[in-house]
Amino acid sequence: MPLELYRAWGDNARTIARAARALPYVQGARAAGRFARIEVQQRRTPGVARVLRDLERLPGGTVRFAEQAEPDMESTLLALAQGLAG
């Protein structure tokens, strides 16, 4: 899968998503309930450890926990629609 998927949990998912979009390697980020969903193209990733560290240090987002998530149907369909798969 050409997209890495991350979740950042905190007090304000919208603020977290907005701050995550400022990271140069983030393709997309949005609030999804109590967490922000962050997508990173594999060809632009600085690595899982760096992404998690950067997410945990986002300004104003009060990230309490960040994790890498398994690709789901949404990220798979997004990759296909954008011509990233395969």
PDB file with SEQRES, HELIX, SHEET and CRYST1 records, atoms N, CA, C and O in Angstrom:
SEQRES   1 A   86  MET PRO LEU GLU LEU TYR ARG ALA TRP GLY ASP ASN ALA          
SEQRES   2 A   86  ARG THR ILE ALA ARG ALA ALA ARG ALA LEU PRO TYR VAL          
SEQRES   3 A   86  GLN GLY ALA ARG ALA ALA GLY ARG PHE ALA ARG ILE GLU          
SEQRES   4 A   86  VAL GLN GLN ARG ARG THR PRO GLY VAL ALA ARG VAL LEU          
SEQRES   5 A   86  ARG ASP LEU GLU ARG LEU PRO GLY GLY THR VAL ARG PHE          
SEQRES   6 A   86  ALA GLU GLN ALA GLU PRO ASP MET GLU SER THR LEU LEU          
SEQRES   7 A   86  ALA LEU ALA GLN GLY LEU ALA GLY                              
HELIX    1 AA1 ALA A   13  ALA A   20  1                                   8    
HELIX    2 AA2 GLN A   42  ARG A   44  5                                   3    
HELIX    3 AA3 VAL A   48  GLU A   56  1                                   9    
HELIX    4 AA4 MET A   73  ALA A   81  1                                   9    
SHEET    1 AA1 4 VAL A  26  ALA A  32  0                                        
SHEET    2 AA1 4 PHE A  35  GLN A  41 -1                                        
SHEET    3 AA1 4 LEU A   3  GLY A  10 -1                                        
SHEET    4 AA1 4 VAL A  63  ALA A  69 -1                                        
CRYST1    1.000    1.000    1.000  90.00  90.00  90.00 P 1           1          
ATOM      1  N   MET A   1       0.842  -1.180   0.000  1.00  0.00           N  
ATOM      2  CA  MET A   1       0.000   0.000   0.000  1.00  0.00           C  
ATOM      3  C   MET A   1       0.884   1.239   0.000  1.00  0.00           C  
ATOM      4  O   MET A   1       1.759   1.366   0.856  1.00  0.00           O  
ATOM      5  N   PRO A   2       0.677   2.140  -0.928  1.00  0.00           N  
ATOM      6  CA  PRO A   2       1.536   3.316  -1.034  1.00  0.00           C  
ATOM      7  C   PRO A   2       1.230   4.431  -0.033  1.00  0.00           C  
ATOM      8  O   PRO A   2       1.901   5.464  -0.043  1.00  0.00           O  
ATOM      9  N   LEU A   3       0.237   4.241   0.823  1.00  0.00           N  
ATOM     10  CA  LEU A   3      -0.067   5.234   1.855  1.00  0.00           C  
ATOM     11  C   LEU A   3       0.150   4.642   3.234  1.00  0.00           C  
ATOM     12  O   LEU A   3      -0.254   3.511   3.504  1.00  0.00           O  
ATOM     13  N   GLU A   4       0.789   5.406   4.102  1.00  0.00           N  
ATOM     14  CA  GLU A   4       0.875   5.034   5.515  1.00  0.00           C  
ATOM     15  C   GLU A   4      -0.236   5.786   6.233  1.00  0.00           C  
ATOM     16  O   GLU A   4      -0.501   6.951   5.940  1.00  0.00           O  
ATOM     17  N   LEU A   5      -0.870   5.123   7.156  1.00  0.00           N  
ATOM     18  CA  LEU A   5      -1.985   5.710   7.885  1.00  0.00           C  
ATOM     19  C   LEU A   5      -1.614   5.837   9.358  1.00  0.00           C  
ATOM     20  O   LEU A   5      -1.085   4.900   9.955  1.00  0.00           O  
ATOM     21  N   TYR A   6      -1.892   6.992   9.934  1.00  0.00           N  
ATOM     22  CA  TYR A   6      -1.604   7.253  11.346  1.00  0.00           C  
ATOM     23  C   TYR A   6      -2.845   7.821  12.018  1.00  0.00           C  
ATOM     24  O   TYR A   6      -3.709   8.408  11.367  1.00  0.00           O  
ATOM     25  N   ARG A   7      -2.919   7.637  13.330  1.00  0.00           N  
ATOM     26  CA  ARG A   7      -3.956   8.259  14.144  1.00  0.00           C  
ATOM     27  C   ARG A   7      -3.271   9.030  15.260  1.00  0.00           C  
ATOM     28  O   ARG A   7      -2.321   8.548  15.878  1.00  0.00           O  
ATOM     29  N   ALA A   8      -3.763  10.219  15.504  1.00  0.00           N  
ATOM     30  CA  ALA A   8      -3.271  11.036  16.614  1.00  0.00           C  
ATOM     31  C   ALA A   8      -4.470  11.372  17.497  1.00  0.00           C  
ATOM     32  O   ALA A   8      -5.403  12.051  17.068  1.00  0.00           O  
ATOM     33  N   TRP A   9      -4.431  10.891  18.721  1.00  0.00           N  
ATOM     34  CA  TRP A   9      -5.525  11.067  19.678  1.00  0.00           C  
ATOM     35  C   TRP A   9      -5.235  12.266  20.568  1.00  0.00           C  
ATOM     36  O   TRP A   9      -4.098  12.471  20.994  1.00  0.00           O  
ATOM     37  N   GLY A  10      -6.258  13.051  20.846  1.00  0.00           N  
ATOM     38  CA  GLY A  10      -6.078  14.203  21.721  1.00  0.00           C  
ATOM     39  C   GLY A  10      -7.389  14.895  22.022  1.00  0.00           C  
ATOM     40  O   GLY A  10      -8.463  14.396  21.686  1.00  0.00           O  
ATOM     41  N   ASP A  11      -7.290  16.045  22.656  1.00  0.00           N  
ATOM     42  CA  ASP A  11      -8.474  16.780  23.094  1.00  0.00           C  
ATOM     43  C   ASP A  11      -9.248  17.423  21.949  1.00  0.00           C  
ATOM     44  O   ASP A  11     -10.466  17.574  22.040  1.00  0.00           O  
ATOM     45  N   ASN A  12      -8.563  17.802  20.876  1.00  0.00           N  
ATOM     46  CA  ASN A  12      -9.213  18.498  19.778  1.00  0.00           C  
ATOM     47  C   ASN A  12      -8.696  17.945  18.453  1.00  0.00           C  
ATOM     48  O   ASN A  12      -7.665  18.389  17.948  1.00  0.00           O  
ATOM     49  N   ALA A  13      -9.415  16.980  17.894  1.00  0.00           N  
ATOM     50  CA  ALA A  13      -8.978  16.305  16.669  1.00  0.00           C  
ATOM     51  C   ALA A  13      -8.858  17.267  15.491  1.00  0.00           C  
ATOM     52  O   ALA A  13      -7.976  17.091  14.650  1.00  0.00           O  
ATOM     53  N   ARG A  14      -9.711  18.267  15.408  1.00  0.00           N  
ATOM     54  CA  ARG A  14      -9.630  19.225  14.297  1.00  0.00           C  
ATOM     55  C   ARG A  14      -8.345  20.047  14.362  1.00  0.00           C  
ATOM     56  O   ARG A  14      -7.701  20.286  13.340  1.00  0.00           O  
ATOM     57  N   THR A  15      -7.982  20.469  15.547  1.00  0.00           N  
ATOM     58  CA  THR A  15      -6.743  21.229  15.716  1.00  0.00           C  
ATOM     59  C   THR A  15      -5.538  20.363  15.382  1.00  0.00           C  
ATOM     60  O   THR A  15      -4.588  20.830  14.754  1.00  0.00           O  
ATOM     61  N   ILE A  16      -5.575  19.116  15.796  1.00  0.00           N  
ATOM     62  CA  ILE A  16      -4.485  18.183  15.495  1.00  0.00           C  
ATOM     63  C   ILE A  16      -4.361  17.986  13.989  1.00  0.00           C  
ATOM     64  O   ILE A  16      -3.257  18.035  13.448  1.00  0.00           O  
ATOM     65  N   ALA A  17      -5.485  17.764  13.307  1.00  0.00           N  
ATOM     66  CA  ALA A  17      -5.462  17.557  11.855  1.00  0.00           C  
ATOM     67  C   ALA A  17      -4.910  18.784  11.139  1.00  0.00           C  
ATOM     68  O   ALA A  17      -4.096  18.660  10.223  1.00  0.00           O  
ATOM     69  N   ARG A  18      -5.345  19.952  11.550  1.00  0.00           N  
ATOM     70  CA  ARG A  18      -4.863  21.196  10.927  1.00  0.00           C  
ATOM     71  C   ARG A  18      -3.348  21.332  11.108  1.00  0.00           C  
ATOM     72  O   ARG A  18      -2.644  21.683  10.161  1.00  0.00           O  
ATOM     73  N   ALA A  19      -2.849  21.061  12.296  1.00  0.00           N  
ATOM     74  CA  ALA A  19      -1.408  21.149  12.558  1.00  0.00           C  
ATOM     75  C   ALA A  19      -0.641  20.079  11.779  1.00  0.00           C  
ATOM     76  O   ALA A  19       0.456  20.343  11.286  1.00  0.00           O  
ATOM     77  N   ALA A  20      -1.202  18.888  11.664  1.00  0.00           N  
ATOM     78  CA  ALA A  20      -0.530  17.800  10.939  1.00  0.00           C  
ATOM     79  C   ALA A  20      -0.379  18.132   9.464  1.00  0.00           C  
ATOM     80  O   ALA A  20       0.617  17.752   8.849  1.00  0.00           O  
ATOM     81  N   ARG A  21      -1.353  18.837   8.880  1.00  0.00           N  
ATOM     82  CA  ARG A  21      -1.268  19.199   7.463  1.00  0.00           C  
ATOM     83  C   ARG A  21      -0.075  20.108   7.168  1.00  0.00           C  
ATOM     84  O   ARG A  21       0.342  20.217   6.015  1.00  0.00           O  
ATOM     85  N   ALA A  22       0.473  20.753   8.178  1.00  0.00           N  
ATOM     86  CA  ALA A  22       1.642  21.620   7.985  1.00  0.00           C  
ATOM     87  C   ALA A  22       2.942  20.825   7.851  1.00  0.00           C  
ATOM     88  O   ALA A  22       3.951  21.365   7.397  1.00  0.00           O  
ATOM     89  N   LEU A  23       2.929  19.552   8.240  1.00  0.00           N  
ATOM     90  CA  LEU A  23       4.136  18.731   8.085  1.00  0.00           C  
ATOM     91  C   LEU A  23       4.367  18.482   6.598  1.00  0.00           C  
ATOM     92  O   LEU A  23       3.418  18.152   5.887  1.00  0.00           O  
ATOM     93  N   PRO A  24       5.595  18.629   6.106  1.00  0.00           N  
ATOM     94  CA  PRO A  24       5.851  18.586   4.665  1.00  0.00           C  
ATOM     95  C   PRO A  24       5.553  17.250   3.995  1.00  0.00           C  
ATOM     96  O   PRO A  24       5.349  17.213   2.782  1.00  0.00           O  
ATOM     97  N   TYR A  25       5.523  16.187   4.726  1.00  0.00           N  
ATOM     98  CA  TYR A  25       5.309  14.867   4.141  1.00  0.00           C  
ATOM     99  C   TYR A  25       3.871  14.369   4.277  1.00  0.00           C  
ATOM    100  O   TYR A  25       3.552  13.292   3.774  1.00  0.00           O  
ATOM    101  N   VAL A  26       3.012  15.109   4.931  1.00  0.00           N  
ATOM    102  CA  VAL A  26       1.619  14.688   5.129  1.00  0.00           C  
ATOM    103  C   VAL A  26       0.814  14.995   3.875  1.00  0.00           C  
ATOM    104  O   VAL A  26       0.797  16.128   3.395  1.00  0.00           O  
ATOM    105  N   GLN A  27       0.147  13.970   3.352  1.00  0.00           N  
ATOM    106  CA  GLN A  27      -0.699  14.148   2.174  1.00  0.00           C  
ATOM    107  C   GLN A  27      -2.078  14.654   2.560  1.00  0.00           C  
ATOM    108  O   GLN A  27      -2.661  15.476   1.853  1.00  0.00           O  
ATOM    109  N   GLY A  28      -2.599  14.170   3.670  1.00  0.00           N  
ATOM    110  CA  GLY A  28      -3.923  14.594   4.101  1.00  0.00           C  
ATOM    111  C   GLY A  28      -4.130  14.291   5.568  1.00  0.00           C  
ATOM    112  O   GLY A  28      -3.532  13.367   6.120  1.00  0.00           O  
ATOM    113  N   ALA A  29      -4.991  15.087   6.196  1.00  0.00           N  
ATOM    114  CA  ALA A  29      -5.312  14.868   7.608  1.00  0.00           C  
ATOM    115  C   ALA A  29      -6.701  15.433   7.865  1.00  0.00           C  
ATOM    116  O   ALA A  29      -7.061  16.489   7.347  1.00  0.00           O  
ATOM    117  N   ARG A  30      -7.476  14.715   8.673  1.00  0.00           N  
ATOM    118  CA  ARG A  30      -8.814  15.190   9.017  1.00  0.00           C  
ATOM    119  C   ARG A  30      -9.215  14.623  10.360  1.00  0.00           C  
ATOM    120  O   ARG A  30      -8.697  13.600  10.806  1.00  0.00           O  
ATOM    121  N   ALA A  31     -10.141  15.303  10.989  1.00  0.00           N  
ATOM    122  CA  ALA A  31     -10.684  14.818  12.253  1.00  0.00           C  
ATOM    123  C   ALA A  31     -11.627  13.657  11.969  1.00  0.00           C  
ATOM    124  O   ALA A  31     -12.401  13.687  11.012  1.00  0.00           O  
ATOM    125  N   ALA A  32     -11.549  12.643  12.809  1.00  0.00           N  
ATOM    126  CA  ALA A  32     -12.419  11.466  12.684  1.00  0.00           C  
ATOM    127  C   ALA A  32     -12.817  11.040  14.096  1.00  0.00           C  
ATOM    128  O   ALA A  32     -12.217  10.139  14.681  1.00  0.00           O  
ATOM    129  N   GLY A  33     -13.822  11.696  14.619  1.00  0.00           N  
ATOM    130  CA  GLY A  33     -14.223  11.389  15.989  1.00  0.00           C  
ATOM    131  C   GLY A  33     -13.239  11.975  16.977  1.00  0.00           C  
ATOM    132  O   GLY A  33     -12.978  13.178  16.962  1.00  0.00           O  
ATOM    133  N   ARG A  34     -12.692  11.132  17.837  1.00  0.00           N  
ATOM    134  CA  ARG A  34     -11.778  11.601  18.884  1.00  0.00           C  
ATOM    135  C   ARG A  34     -10.315  11.574  18.461  1.00  0.00           C  
ATOM    136  O   ARG A  34      -9.436  11.843  19.280  1.00  0.00           O  
ATOM    137  N   PHE A  35     -10.041  11.260  17.220  1.00  0.00           N  
ATOM    138  CA  PHE A  35      -8.657  11.254  16.745  1.00  0.00           C  
ATOM    139  C   PHE A  35      -8.571  11.949  15.388  1.00  0.00           C  
ATOM    140  O   PHE A  35      -9.577  12.156  14.711  1.00  0.00           O  
ATOM    141  N   ALA A  36      -7.347  12.303  15.011  1.00  0.00           N  
ATOM    142  CA  ALA A  36      -7.082  12.827  13.677  1.00  0.00           C  
ATOM    143  C   ALA A  36      -6.493  11.692  12.850  1.00  0.00           C  
ATOM    144  O   ALA A  36      -5.641  10.938  13.319  1.00  0.00           O  
ATOM    145  N   ARG A  37      -6.955  11.589  11.640  1.00  0.00           N  
ATOM    146  CA  ARG A  37      -6.486  10.569  10.700  1.00  0.00           C  
ATOM    147  C   ARG A  37      -5.486  11.261   9.786  1.00  0.00           C  
ATOM    148  O   ARG A  37      -5.806  12.265   9.150  1.00  0.00           O  
ATOM    149  N   ILE A  38      -4.276  10.721   9.725  1.00  0.00           N  
ATOM    150  CA  ILE A  38      -3.201  11.354   8.966  1.00  0.00           C  
ATOM    151  C   ILE A  38      -2.681  10.364   7.933  1.00  0.00           C  
ATOM    152  O   ILE A  38      -2.386   9.212   8.253  1.00  0.00           O  
ATOM    153  N   GLU A  39      -2.571  10.828   6.679  1.00  0.00           N  
ATOM    154  CA  GLU A  39      -2.086   9.979   5.588  1.00  0.00           C  
ATOM    155  C   GLU A  39      -0.757  10.513   5.070  1.00  0.00           C  
ATOM    156  O   GLU A  39      -0.594  11.714   4.854  1.00  0.00           O  
ATOM    157  N   VAL A  40       0.186   9.603   4.875  1.00  0.00           N  
ATOM    158  CA  VAL A  40       1.525   9.947   4.389  1.00  0.00           C  
ATOM    159  C   VAL A  40       1.854   9.011   3.230  1.00  0.00           C  
ATOM    160  O   VAL A  40       1.720   7.794   3.356  1.00  0.00           O  
ATOM    161  N   GLN A  41       2.284   9.577   2.097  1.00  0.00           N  
ATOM    162  CA  GLN A  41       2.718   8.737   0.983  1.00  0.00           C  
ATOM    163  C   GLN A  41       4.022   8.050   1.362  1.00  0.00           C  
ATOM    164  O   GLN A  41       4.923   8.680   1.915  1.00  0.00           O  
ATOM    165  N   GLN A  42       4.122   6.765   1.067  1.00  0.00           N  
ATOM    166  CA  GLN A  42       5.332   6.019   1.426  1.00  0.00           C  
ATOM    167  C   GLN A  42       6.575   6.604   0.782  1.00  0.00           C  
ATOM    168  O   GLN A  42       7.649   6.571   1.383  1.00  0.00           O  
ATOM    169  N   ARG A  43       6.460   7.129  -0.405  1.00  0.00           N  
ATOM    170  CA  ARG A  43       7.655   7.667  -1.078  1.00  0.00           C  
ATOM    171  C   ARG A  43       8.137   8.972  -0.453  1.00  0.00           C  
ATOM    172  O   ARG A  43       9.241   9.427  -0.750  1.00  0.00           O  
ATOM    173  N   ARG A  44       7.313   9.587   0.418  1.00  0.00           N  
ATOM    174  CA  ARG A  44       7.698  10.850   1.066  1.00  0.00           C  
ATOM    175  C   ARG A  44       7.922  10.703   2.568  1.00  0.00           C  
ATOM    176  O   ARG A  44       8.288  11.671   3.234  1.00  0.00           O  
ATOM    177  N   THR A  45       7.709   9.514   3.105  1.00  0.00           N  
ATOM    178  CA  THR A  45       7.781   9.340   4.554  1.00  0.00           C  
ATOM    179  C   THR A  45       9.211   9.455   5.080  1.00  0.00           C  
ATOM    180  O   THR A  45      10.146   8.956   4.453  1.00  0.00           O  
ATOM    181  N   PRO A  46       9.382  10.102   6.213  1.00  0.00           N  
ATOM    182  CA  PRO A  46      10.695  10.116   6.857  1.00  0.00           C  
ATOM    183  C   PRO A  46      10.889   8.899   7.766  1.00  0.00           C  
ATOM    184  O   PRO A  46      11.914   8.780   8.437  1.00  0.00           O  
ATOM    185  N   GLY A  47       9.905   7.999   7.785  1.00  0.00           N  
ATOM    186  CA  GLY A  47       9.961   6.808   8.630  1.00  0.00           C  
ATOM    187  C   GLY A  47       8.940   6.883   9.752  1.00  0.00           C  
ATOM    188  O   GLY A  47       8.565   7.965  10.205  1.00  0.00           O  
ATOM    189  N   VAL A  48       8.504   5.725  10.185  1.00  0.00           N  
ATOM    190  CA  VAL A  48       7.446   5.639  11.191  1.00  0.00           C  
ATOM    191  C   VAL A  48       7.827   6.359  12.481  1.00  0.00           C  
ATOM    192  O   VAL A  48       7.027   7.121  13.023  1.00  0.00           O  
ATOM    193  N   ALA A  49       9.034   6.125  12.974  1.00  0.00           N  
ATOM    194  CA  ALA A  49       9.450   6.733  14.244  1.00  0.00           C  
ATOM    195  C   ALA A  49       9.418   8.257  14.167  1.00  0.00           C  
ATOM    196  O   ALA A  49       8.972   8.918  15.104  1.00  0.00           O  
ATOM    197  N   ARG A  50       9.887   8.808  13.063  1.00  0.00           N  
ATOM    198  CA  ARG A  50       9.901  10.277  12.901  1.00  0.00           C  
ATOM    199  C   ARG A  50       8.488  10.832  12.797  1.00  0.00           C  
ATOM    200  O   ARG A  50       8.180  11.859  13.403  1.00  0.00           O  
ATOM    201  N   VAL A  51       7.625  10.164  12.034  1.00  0.00           N  
ATOM    202  CA  VAL A  51       6.243  10.636  11.901  1.00  0.00           C  
ATOM    203  C   VAL A  51       5.567  10.652  13.266  1.00  0.00           C  
ATOM    204  O   VAL A  51       4.925  11.635  13.634  1.00  0.00           O  
ATOM    205  N   LEU A  52       5.712   9.563  14.014  1.00  0.00           N  
ATOM    206  CA  LEU A  52       5.086   9.499  15.339  1.00  0.00           C  
ATOM    207  C   LEU A  52       5.636  10.580  16.268  1.00  0.00           C  
ATOM    208  O   LEU A  52       4.879  11.215  17.002  1.00  0.00           O  
ATOM    209  N   ARG A  53       6.935  10.787  16.236  1.00  0.00           N  
ATOM    210  CA  ARG A  53       7.545  11.825  17.075  1.00  0.00           C  
ATOM    211  C   ARG A  53       7.019  13.205  16.684  1.00  0.00           C  
ATOM    212  O   ARG A  53       6.679  14.008  17.552  1.00  0.00           O  
ATOM    213  N   ASP A  54       6.951  13.482  15.378  1.00  0.00           N  
ATOM    214  CA  ASP A  54       6.450  14.777  14.915  1.00  0.00           C  
ATOM    215  C   ASP A  54       4.985  14.978  15.301  1.00  0.00           C  
ATOM    216  O   ASP A  54       4.590  16.078  15.687  1.00  0.00           O  
ATOM    217  N   LEU A  55       4.188  13.931  15.198  1.00  0.00           N  
ATOM    218  CA  LEU A  55       2.778  14.049  15.573  1.00  0.00           C  
ATOM    219  C   LEU A  55       2.631  14.337  17.064  1.00  0.00           C  
ATOM    220  O   LEU A  55       1.804  15.158  17.462  1.00  0.00           O  
ATOM    221  N   GLU A  56       3.420  13.673  17.875  1.00  0.00           N  
ATOM    222  CA  GLU A  56       3.333  13.882  19.324  1.00  0.00           C  
ATOM    223  C   GLU A  56       3.787  15.279  19.735  1.00  0.00           C  
ATOM    224  O   GLU A  56       3.457  15.742  20.827  1.00  0.00           O  
ATOM    225  N   ARG A  57       4.542  15.952  18.869  1.00  0.00           N  
ATOM    226  CA  ARG A  57       5.065  17.290  19.186  1.00  0.00           C  
ATOM    227  C   ARG A  57       4.332  18.410  18.445  1.00  0.00           C  
ATOM    228  O   ARG A  57       4.814  19.543  18.427  1.00  0.00           O  
ATOM    229  N   LEU A  58       3.202  18.129  17.844  1.00  0.00           N  
ATOM    230  CA  LEU A  58       2.477  19.161  17.109  1.00  0.00           C  
ATOM    231  C   LEU A  58       2.090  20.317  18.029  1.00  0.00           C  
ATOM    232  O   LEU A  58       1.652  20.095  19.158  1.00  0.00           O  
ATOM    233  N   PRO A  59       2.250  21.545  17.550  1.00  0.00           N  
ATOM    234  CA  PRO A  59       1.887  22.697  18.378  1.00  0.00           C  
ATOM    235  C   PRO A  59       0.371  22.856  18.492  1.00  0.00           C  
ATOM    236  O   PRO A  59      -0.351  22.736  17.503  1.00  0.00           O  
ATOM    237  N   GLY A  60      -0.090  23.121  19.679  1.00  0.00           N  
ATOM    238  CA  GLY A  60      -1.494  23.432  19.899  1.00  0.00           C  
ATOM    239  C   GLY A  60      -2.461  22.282  19.789  1.00  0.00           C  
ATOM    240  O   GLY A  60      -3.656  22.462  20.025  1.00  0.00           O  
ATOM    241  N   GLY A  61      -1.986  21.111  19.440  1.00  0.00           N  
ATOM    242  CA  GLY A  61      -2.890  19.997  19.222  1.00  0.00           C  
ATOM    243  C   GLY A  61      -3.107  19.108  20.419  1.00  0.00           C  
ATOM    244  O   GLY A  61      -4.025  18.288  20.425  1.00  0.00           O  
ATOM    245  N   THR A  62      -2.289  19.254  21.420  1.00  0.00           N  
ATOM    246  CA  THR A  62      -2.343  18.412  22.622  1.00  0.00           C  
ATOM    247  C   THR A  62      -2.527  16.938  22.286  1.00  0.00           C  
ATOM    248  O   THR A  62      -3.449  16.286  22.776  1.00  0.00           O  
ATOM    249  N   VAL A  63      -1.634  16.422  21.440  1.00  0.00           N  
ATOM    250  CA  VAL A  63      -1.677  14.999  21.098  1.00  0.00           C  
ATOM    251  C   VAL A  63      -1.295  14.193  22.328  1.00  0.00           C  
ATOM    252  O   VAL A  63      -0.226  14.391  22.904  1.00  0.00           O  
ATOM    253  N   ARG A  64      -2.160  13.302  22.717  1.00  0.00           N  
ATOM    254  CA  ARG A  64      -1.907  12.456  23.883  1.00  0.00           C  
ATOM    255  C   ARG A  64      -1.303  11.108  23.482  1.00  0.00           C  
ATOM    256  O   ARG A  64      -0.579  10.485  24.258  1.00  0.00           O  
ATOM    257  N   PHE A  65      -1.614  10.665  22.252  1.00  0.00           N  
ATOM    258  CA  PHE A  65      -1.118   9.372  21.786  1.00  0.00           C  
ATOM    259  C   PHE A  65      -1.159   9.366  20.267  1.00  0.00           C  
ATOM    260  O   PHE A  65      -2.140   9.809  19.669  1.00  0.00           O  
ATOM    261  N   ALA A  66      -0.103   8.870  19.640  1.00  0.00           N  
ATOM    262  CA  ALA A  66      -0.054   8.728  18.184  1.00  0.00           C  
ATOM    263  C   ALA A  66       0.312   7.288  17.862  1.00  0.00           C  
ATOM    264  O   ALA A  66       1.113   6.666  18.559  1.00  0.00           O  
ATOM    265  N   GLU A  67      -0.287   6.769  16.798  1.00  0.00           N  
ATOM    266  CA  GLU A  67      -0.036   5.378  16.410  1.00  0.00           C  
ATOM    267  C   GLU A  67      -0.093   5.240  14.899  1.00  0.00           C  
ATOM    268  O   GLU A  67      -0.772   6.004  14.214  1.00  0.00           O  
ATOM    269  N   GLN A  68       0.631   4.251  14.393  1.00  0.00           N  
ATOM    270  CA  GLN A  68       0.485   3.888  12.994  1.00  0.00           C  
ATOM    271  C   GLN A  68      -0.669   2.908  12.926  1.00  0.00           C  
ATOM    272  O   GLN A  68      -0.784   2.015  13.766  1.00  0.00           O  
ATOM    273  N   ALA A  69      -1.521   3.072  11.931  1.00  0.00           N  
ATOM    274  CA  ALA A  69      -2.674   2.196  11.767  1.00  0.00           C  
ATOM    275  C   ALA A  69      -2.510   1.364  10.499  1.00  0.00           C  
ATOM    276  O   ALA A  69      -1.796   1.752   9.574  1.00  0.00           O  
ATOM    277  N   GLU A  70      -3.171   0.234  10.474  1.00  0.00           N  
ATOM    278  CA  GLU A  70      -3.166  -0.602   9.275  1.00  0.00           C  
ATOM    279  C   GLU A  70      -3.972   0.097   8.177  1.00  0.00           C  
ATOM    280  O   GLU A  70      -4.957   0.774   8.472  1.00  0.00           O  
ATOM    281  N   PRO A  71      -3.563  -0.061   6.915  1.00  0.00           N  
ATOM    282  CA  PRO A  71      -4.362   0.514   5.825  1.00  0.00           C  
ATOM    283  C   PRO A  71      -5.793  -0.024   5.901  1.00  0.00           C  
ATOM    284  O   PRO A  71      -6.020  -1.203   6.176  1.00  0.00           O  
ATOM    285  N   ASP A  72      -6.735   0.860   5.653  1.00  0.00           N  
ATOM    286  CA  ASP A  72      -8.136   0.465   5.685  1.00  0.00           C  
ATOM    287  C   ASP A  72      -8.750   0.681   4.306  1.00  0.00           C  
ATOM    288  O   ASP A  72      -8.060   1.077   3.366  1.00  0.00           O  
ATOM    289  N   MET A  73     -10.044   0.420   4.191  1.00  0.00           N  
ATOM    290  CA  MET A  73     -10.711   0.554   2.900  1.00  0.00           C  
ATOM    291  C   MET A  73     -10.619   1.990   2.378  1.00  0.00           C  
ATOM    292  O   MET A  73     -10.417   2.201   1.182  1.00  0.00           O  
ATOM    293  N   GLU A  74     -10.764   2.965   3.254  1.00  0.00           N  
ATOM    294  CA  GLU A  74     -10.703   4.365   2.819  1.00  0.00           C  
ATOM    295  C   GLU A  74      -9.344   4.710   2.223  1.00  0.00           C  
ATOM    296  O   GLU A  74      -9.279   5.334   1.164  1.00  0.00           O  
ATOM    297  N   SER A  75      -8.261   4.315   2.884  1.00  0.00           N  
ATOM    298  CA  SER A  75      -6.931   4.637   2.358  1.00  0.00           C  
ATOM    299  C   SER A  75      -6.641   3.857   1.075  1.00  0.00           C  
ATOM    300  O   SER A  75      -5.951   4.363   0.190  1.00  0.00           O  
ATOM    301  N   THR A  76      -7.155   2.639   0.964  1.00  0.00           N  
ATOM    302  CA  THR A  76      -6.982   1.851  -0.252  1.00  0.00           C  
ATOM    303  C   THR A  76      -7.702   2.501  -1.424  1.00  0.00           C  
ATOM    304  O   THR A  76      -7.128   2.650  -2.503  1.00  0.00           O  
ATOM    305  N   LEU A  77      -8.958   2.887  -1.218  1.00  0.00           N  
ATOM    306  CA  LEU A  77      -9.724   3.533  -2.285  1.00  0.00           C  
ATOM    307  C   LEU A  77      -9.123   4.885  -2.659  1.00  0.00           C  
ATOM    308  O   LEU A  77      -9.108   5.251  -3.834  1.00  0.00           O  
ATOM    309  N   LEU A  78      -8.635   5.621  -1.681  1.00  0.00           N  
ATOM    310  CA  LEU A  78      -7.989   6.901  -1.953  1.00  0.00           C  
ATOM    311  C   LEU A  78      -6.751   6.703  -2.825  1.00  0.00           C  
ATOM    312  O   LEU A  78      -6.540   7.445  -3.784  1.00  0.00           O  
ATOM    313  N   ALA A  79      -5.942   5.714  -2.498  1.00  0.00           N  
ATOM    314  CA  ALA A  79      -4.737   5.434  -3.285  1.00  0.00           C  
ATOM    315  C   ALA A  79      -5.099   5.043  -4.713  1.00  0.00           C  
ATOM    316  O   ALA A  79      -4.449   5.483  -5.662  1.00  0.00           O  
ATOM    317  N   LEU A  80      -6.122   4.226  -4.870  1.00  0.00           N  
ATOM    318  CA  LEU A  80      -6.559   3.827  -6.212  1.00  0.00           C  
ATOM    319  C   LEU A  80      -7.067   5.030  -7.000  1.00  0.00           C  
ATOM    320  O   LEU A  80      -6.738   5.188  -8.176  1.00  0.00           O  
ATOM    321  N   ALA A  81      -7.859   5.869  -6.363  1.00  0.00           N  
ATOM    322  CA  ALA A  81      -8.421   7.039  -7.034  1.00  0.00           C  
ATOM    323  C   ALA A  81      -7.333   8.024  -7.453  1.00  0.00           C  
ATOM    324  O   ALA A  81      -7.474   8.705  -8.469  1.00  0.00           O  
ATOM    325  N   GLN A  82      -6.267   8.102  -6.691  1.00  0.00           N  
ATOM    326  CA  GLN A  82      -5.187   9.036  -6.993  1.00  0.00           C  
ATOM    327  C   GLN A  82      -4.094   8.402  -7.849  1.00  0.00           C  
ATOM    328  O   GLN A  82      -3.075   9.032  -8.128  1.00  0.00           O  
ATOM    329  N   GLY A  83      -4.308   7.164  -8.260  1.00  0.00           N  
ATOM    330  CA  GLY A  83      -3.336   6.492  -9.107  1.00  0.00           C  
ATOM    331  C   GLY A  83      -2.056   6.121  -8.401  1.00  0.00           C  
ATOM    332  O   GLY A  83      -1.013   5.983  -9.041  1.00  0.00           O  
ATOM    333  N   LEU A  84      -2.116   5.954  -7.072  1.00  0.00           N  
ATOM    334  CA  LEU A  84      -0.913   5.637  -6.303  1.00  0.00           C  
ATOM    335  C   LEU A  84      -0.695   4.145  -6.149  1.00  0.00           C  
ATOM    336  O   LEU A  84       0.424   3.714  -5.869  1.00  0.00           O  
ATOM    337  N   ALA A  85      -1.725   3.355  -6.322  1.00  0.00           N  
ATOM    338  CA  ALA A  85      -1.612   1.914  -6.071  1.00  0.00           C  
ATOM    339  C   ALA A  85      -0.867   1.234  -7.205  1.00  0.00           C  
ATOM    340  O   ALA A  85      -0.934   1.638  -8.366  1.00  0.00           O  
ATOM    341  N   GLY A  86      -0.154   0.184  -6.821  1.00  0.00           N  
ATOM    342  CA  GLY A  86       0.493  -0.665  -7.790  1.00  0.00           C  
ATOM    343  C   GLY A  86       1.791  -0.135  -8.178  1.00  0.00           C  
ATOM    344  O   GLY A  86       2.483  -0.737  -9.000  1.00  0.00           O  
TER     345      GLY A  86                                                      
END                                                                             
